[in-house]
Amino acid sequence: MAFRILIDETRIRNRIRELAADLRDAYDDPLFVVVLDGARTFAQALLRALGTSGNAYEPVRVRSYEGTQSTGQHELVRDLKVDVHGRDIVLLEDIVDTGRTVRYLDDLLRERGARSVDVWTLLSKPSRRVVDVELRGVGFEIPDEFVIGYGLDFDGKYRELPHIAIWSADAEARRLQAGSTMHEGGATSG
Ligand code: IMP
């Protein structure tokens, strides 16, 4: 794999343990809202590290992002199935970039009567922020790079990488070229 690793598996695991300890101390009975697909990997590891079973875990899906550019448009394509009225919400995100997605969800949850909404995110790119959002928990602040792995994708790919890596067009081209060479080789020998 030609993509440069930014945060390896061990650092991610250790940081998630720390976040889980902070989270355990901070809430009584929170409702975890997980932004699919990207935050699923983070959310599952975090809930496992929390060590309590039976946490309600509500997935939502927001359409907002194409390629490497945030569009600023949001549409809720999978809604919550529970009433958030009076609940303390822990909103789990994979990455906060411009901040627009969490702002959209924060507004929505508060409009529906949530008592509180706190954002906990694995990654944050502060230099890219367009709207001001308060983050209660941040795994890692990262520079302005497009990253993949640990749930984060580039056009649907690389979510399964166990670490966070920096996506680059060069590395992608090299990878595709290596793939097609292997394929041609296979076809010739077959
Ligand atoms: P925001 O609304 O600009 O904060 O973007 C949030 C969403 O954009 C995240 O949930 C991701 O789906 C996506 N995103 C932003 N930066 C990256 C990145 O570096 N890699 C993969 N997805 C990203």
Short mmCIF file of C-alpha atoms and ligand atoms in Angstrom, two decimals:
data_model
loop_
_atom_site.label_atom_id
_atom_site.label_comp_id
_atom_site.label_asym_id
_atom_site.label_seq_id
_atom_site.Cartn_x
_atom_site.Cartn_y
_atom_site.Cartn_z
CA MET A 1 0.00 0.00 0.00
CA ALA A 2 1.53 3.25 -1.16
CA PHE A 3 -0.43 5.65 1.03
CA ARG A 4 1.55 7.26 3.83
CA ILE A 5 0.40 6.32 7.32
CA LEU A 6 -0.49 9.32 9.47
CA ILE A 7 -1.79 7.55 12.60
CA ASP A 8 -1.09 3.89 13.20
CA GLU A 9 -3.34 1.29 14.80
CA THR A 10 -1.70 1.44 18.22
CA ARG A 11 -2.09 5.20 18.55
CA ILE A 12 -5.73 4.96 17.49
CA ARG A 13 -6.44 2.17 19.99
CA ASN A 14 -4.75 4.02 22.87
CA ARG A 15 -6.48 7.29 22.12
CA ILE A 16 -9.89 5.61 21.90
CA ARG A 17 -9.28 4.12 25.37
CA GLU A 18 -8.59 7.62 26.70
CA LEU A 19 -11.71 9.03 25.03
CA ALA A 20 -13.79 6.19 26.47
CA ALA A 21 -12.54 6.98 29.97
CA ASP A 22 -13.48 10.67 29.54
CA LEU A 23 -16.86 9.74 28.14
CA ARG A 24 -17.64 7.31 30.96
CA ASP A 25 -17.11 10.08 33.51
CA ALA A 26 -19.13 12.67 31.58
CA TYR A 27 -22.61 11.14 31.10
CA ASP A 28 -25.27 9.14 32.87
CA ASP A 29 -27.43 7.79 30.11
CA PRO A 30 -26.43 9.31 26.78
CA LEU A 31 -27.91 8.46 23.41
CA PHE A 32 -25.14 7.73 20.96
CA VAL A 33 -25.87 9.01 17.46
CA VAL A 34 -23.45 7.66 14.89
CA VAL A 35 -22.94 9.32 11.52
CA LEU A 36 -22.73 6.54 8.91
CA ASP A 37 -20.78 5.25 7.19
CA GLY A 38 -17.55 6.83 8.30
CA ALA A 39 -18.03 6.89 12.08
CA ARG A 40 -19.15 3.27 12.44
CA THR A 41 -15.64 1.89 13.00
CA PHE A 42 -14.81 4.58 15.56
CA ALA A 43 -18.17 4.21 17.31
CA GLN A 44 -17.88 0.46 17.65
CA ALA A 45 -14.36 0.67 19.06
CA LEU A 46 -15.37 3.45 21.43
CA LEU A 47 -18.44 1.63 22.73
CA ARG A 48 -16.38 -1.55 23.17
CA ALA A 49 -13.76 0.43 25.11
CA LEU A 50 -16.52 1.91 27.28
CA GLY A 51 -17.09 -1.60 28.52
CA THR A 52 -20.80 -1.20 29.16
CA SER A 53 -23.19 -3.22 27.10
CA GLY A 54 -26.61 -2.30 25.83
CA ASN A 55 -25.89 1.30 24.92
CA ALA A 56 -28.54 2.60 22.57
CA TYR A 57 -26.79 3.42 19.33
CA GLU A 58 -28.67 5.29 16.63
CA PRO A 59 -27.28 5.49 13.12
CA VAL A 60 -27.96 8.46 10.87
CA ARG A 61 -26.82 9.06 7.36
CA VAL A 62 -26.29 12.47 5.85
CA ARG A 63 -25.52 13.06 2.21
CA SER A 64 -23.12 15.94 2.03
CA TYR A 65 -19.83 15.10 0.47
CA GLU A 66 -18.57 14.35 -3.01
CA GLY A 67 -14.99 13.41 -3.82
CA THR A 68 -12.66 15.55 -1.76
CA GLN A 69 -14.82 18.70 -1.73
CA SER A 70 -17.55 19.43 0.78
CA THR A 71 -20.64 20.68 -1.03
CA GLY A 72 -22.20 22.46 1.91
CA GLN A 73 -25.57 20.84 1.07
CA HIS A 74 -27.11 18.37 3.47
CA GLU A 75 -29.84 15.82 3.23
CA LEU A 76 -30.81 13.33 5.90
CA VAL A 77 -31.00 10.06 4.01
CA ARG A 78 -31.37 7.85 7.08
CA ASP A 79 -33.22 9.34 10.01
CA LEU A 80 -33.14 8.42 13.70
CA LYS A 81 -35.70 5.88 14.80
CA VAL A 82 -36.01 7.21 18.36
CA ASP A 83 -37.37 10.29 20.06
CA VAL A 84 -34.50 12.50 21.19
CA HIS A 85 -36.67 14.75 23.32
CA GLY A 86 -34.97 15.42 26.67
CA ARG A 87 -32.01 13.16 25.84
CA ASP A 88 -28.32 13.91 26.18
CA ILE A 89 -26.88 13.19 22.76
CA VAL A 90 -23.33 12.09 22.11
CA LEU A 91 -22.84 12.64 18.39
CA LEU A 92 -20.05 10.44 17.06
CA GLU A 93 -18.24 11.53 13.90
CA ASP A 94 -15.23 10.18 12.04
CA ILE A 95 -13.90 13.60 11.05
CA VAL A 96 -14.94 17.22 11.41
CA ASP A 97 -13.73 19.13 8.40
CA THR A 98 -15.66 22.30 7.50
CA GLY A 99 -17.94 21.61 10.49
CA ARG A 100 -21.09 21.83 8.37
CA THR A 101 -22.26 18.25 8.92
CA VAL A 102 -22.11 18.40 12.70
CA ARG A 103 -23.66 21.85 12.68
CA TYR A 104 -26.54 20.51 10.56
CA LEU A 105 -27.06 17.52 12.90
CA ASP A 106 -26.64 19.59 16.05
CA ASP A 107 -29.35 22.02 14.86
CA LEU A 108 -31.64 19.15 13.87
CA LEU A 109 -31.29 17.33 17.20
CA ARG A 110 -31.83 20.50 19.21
CA GLU A 111 -34.90 21.39 17.13
CA ARG A 112 -36.27 17.97 18.04
CA GLY A 113 -35.86 18.74 21.72
CA ALA A 114 -32.57 17.07 22.69
CA ARG A 115 -31.46 18.31 26.11
CA SER A 116 -27.82 18.51 25.05
CA VAL A 117 -25.75 17.63 22.00
CA ASP A 118 -22.02 16.99 22.36
CA VAL A 119 -19.79 16.13 19.43
CA TRP A 120 -17.06 13.52 19.86
CA THR A 121 -14.94 12.96 16.79
CA LEU A 122 -11.99 10.74 15.98
CA LEU A 123 -10.36 13.39 13.78
CA SER A 124 -10.58 17.12 13.34
CA LYS A 125 -9.07 19.40 10.71
CA PRO A 126 -9.22 22.80 12.44
CA SER A 127 -7.63 24.64 9.52
CA ARG A 128 -10.58 23.71 7.28
CA ARG A 129 -13.33 24.98 9.55
CA VAL A 130 -15.99 27.13 7.86
CA VAL A 131 -18.59 27.14 10.62
CA ASP A 132 -17.77 27.42 14.27
CA VAL A 133 -18.55 24.18 16.09
CA GLU A 134 -17.72 23.14 19.61
CA LEU A 135 -16.16 19.69 19.90
CA ARG A 136 -16.40 17.96 23.25
CA GLY A 137 -13.98 15.14 22.39
CA VAL A 138 -11.30 14.97 19.69
CA GLY A 139 -9.12 11.94 19.03
CA PHE A 140 -6.54 13.69 16.88
CA GLU A 141 -6.20 17.08 15.24
CA ILE A 142 -4.74 16.59 11.79
CA PRO A 143 -3.40 18.88 9.07
CA ASP A 144 -5.31 19.75 5.91
CA GLU A 145 -4.86 16.43 4.13
CA PHE A 146 -7.47 14.07 2.75
CA VAL A 147 -7.27 10.95 4.89
CA ILE A 148 -8.52 7.40 4.48
CA GLY A 149 -8.83 4.31 6.63
CA TYR A 150 -10.42 3.39 9.95
CA GLY A 151 -13.85 3.99 8.42
CA LEU A 152 -12.91 6.96 6.26
CA ASP A 153 -13.20 6.51 2.53
CA PHE A 154 -12.18 7.97 -0.75
CA ASP A 155 -15.11 7.35 -3.12
CA GLY A 156 -16.18 4.33 -1.11
CA LYS A 157 -12.74 2.74 -0.89
CA TYR A 158 -10.19 2.16 1.89
CA ARG A 159 -12.58 2.18 4.87
CA GLU A 160 -11.17 -1.16 5.97
CA LEU A 161 -7.59 0.07 6.49
CA PRO A 162 -6.71 -0.41 10.18
CA HIS A 163 -4.81 2.92 10.32
CA ILE A 164 -5.34 6.49 9.10
CA ALA A 165 -3.39 7.23 5.92
CA ILE A 166 -3.01 10.24 3.66
CA TRP A 167 -4.74 9.82 0.34
CA SER A 168 -2.88 11.23 -2.66
CA ALA A 169 -3.62 11.19 -6.36
CA ASP A 170 -0.09 9.91 -7.08
CA ALA A 171 -0.38 6.99 -4.70
CA GLU A 172 -3.84 6.19 -6.07
CA ALA A 173 -2.48 6.19 -9.65
CA ARG A 174 0.43 3.95 -8.65
CA ARG A 175 -1.95 1.59 -6.90
CA LEU A 176 -4.29 1.39 -9.89
CA GLN A 177 -1.37 0.84 -12.23
CA ALA A 178 0.01 -1.95 -10.03
CA GLY A 179 -3.47 -3.51 -9.98
CA SER A 180 -3.85 -3.45 -13.76
CA THR A 181 -0.33 -4.85 -14.28
CA MET A 182 -1.13 -7.71 -11.93
CA HIS A 183 -4.38 -8.29 -13.78
CA GLU A 184 -2.71 -8.31 -17.21
CA GLY A 185 0.01 -10.62 -15.88
CA GLY A 186 -2.62 -12.98 -14.58
CA ALA A 187 -4.49 -12.97 -17.87
CA THR A 188 -1.32 -13.69 -19.86
CA SER A 189 -0.21 -16.56 -17.70
CA GLY A 190 -3.76 -17.95 -17.57
P1 IMP B 1 -17.71 18.55 7.11
O1 IMP B 1 -19.20 18.68 7.02
O2 IMP B 1 -17.01 19.38 6.09
O3 IMP B 1 -17.18 18.75 8.50
O4 IMP B 1 -17.37 17.10 6.65
C1 IMP B 1 -17.65 16.02 7.38
C2 IMP B 1 -17.65 14.80 6.49
O5 IMP B 1 -16.81 14.96 5.33
C3 IMP B 1 -17.07 13.64 7.24
O6 IMP B 1 -18.05 12.95 7.96
C4 IMP B 1 -16.49 12.80 6.13
O7 IMP B 1 -17.48 11.96 5.60
C5 IMP B 1 -16.10 13.78 5.07
N1 IMP B 1 -14.65 14.09 5.10
C6 IMP B 1 -14.07 15.25 5.42
N2 IMP B 1 -12.73 15.18 5.34
C7 IMP B 1 -12.46 13.91 4.98
C8 IMP B 1 -11.23 13.21 4.75
O8 IMP B 1 -10.10 13.71 4.87
N3 IMP B 1 -11.36 11.90 4.40
C9 IMP B 1 -12.56 11.28 4.26
N4 IMP B 1 -13.73 11.90 4.46
C10 IMP B 1 -13.68 13.21 4.82
#
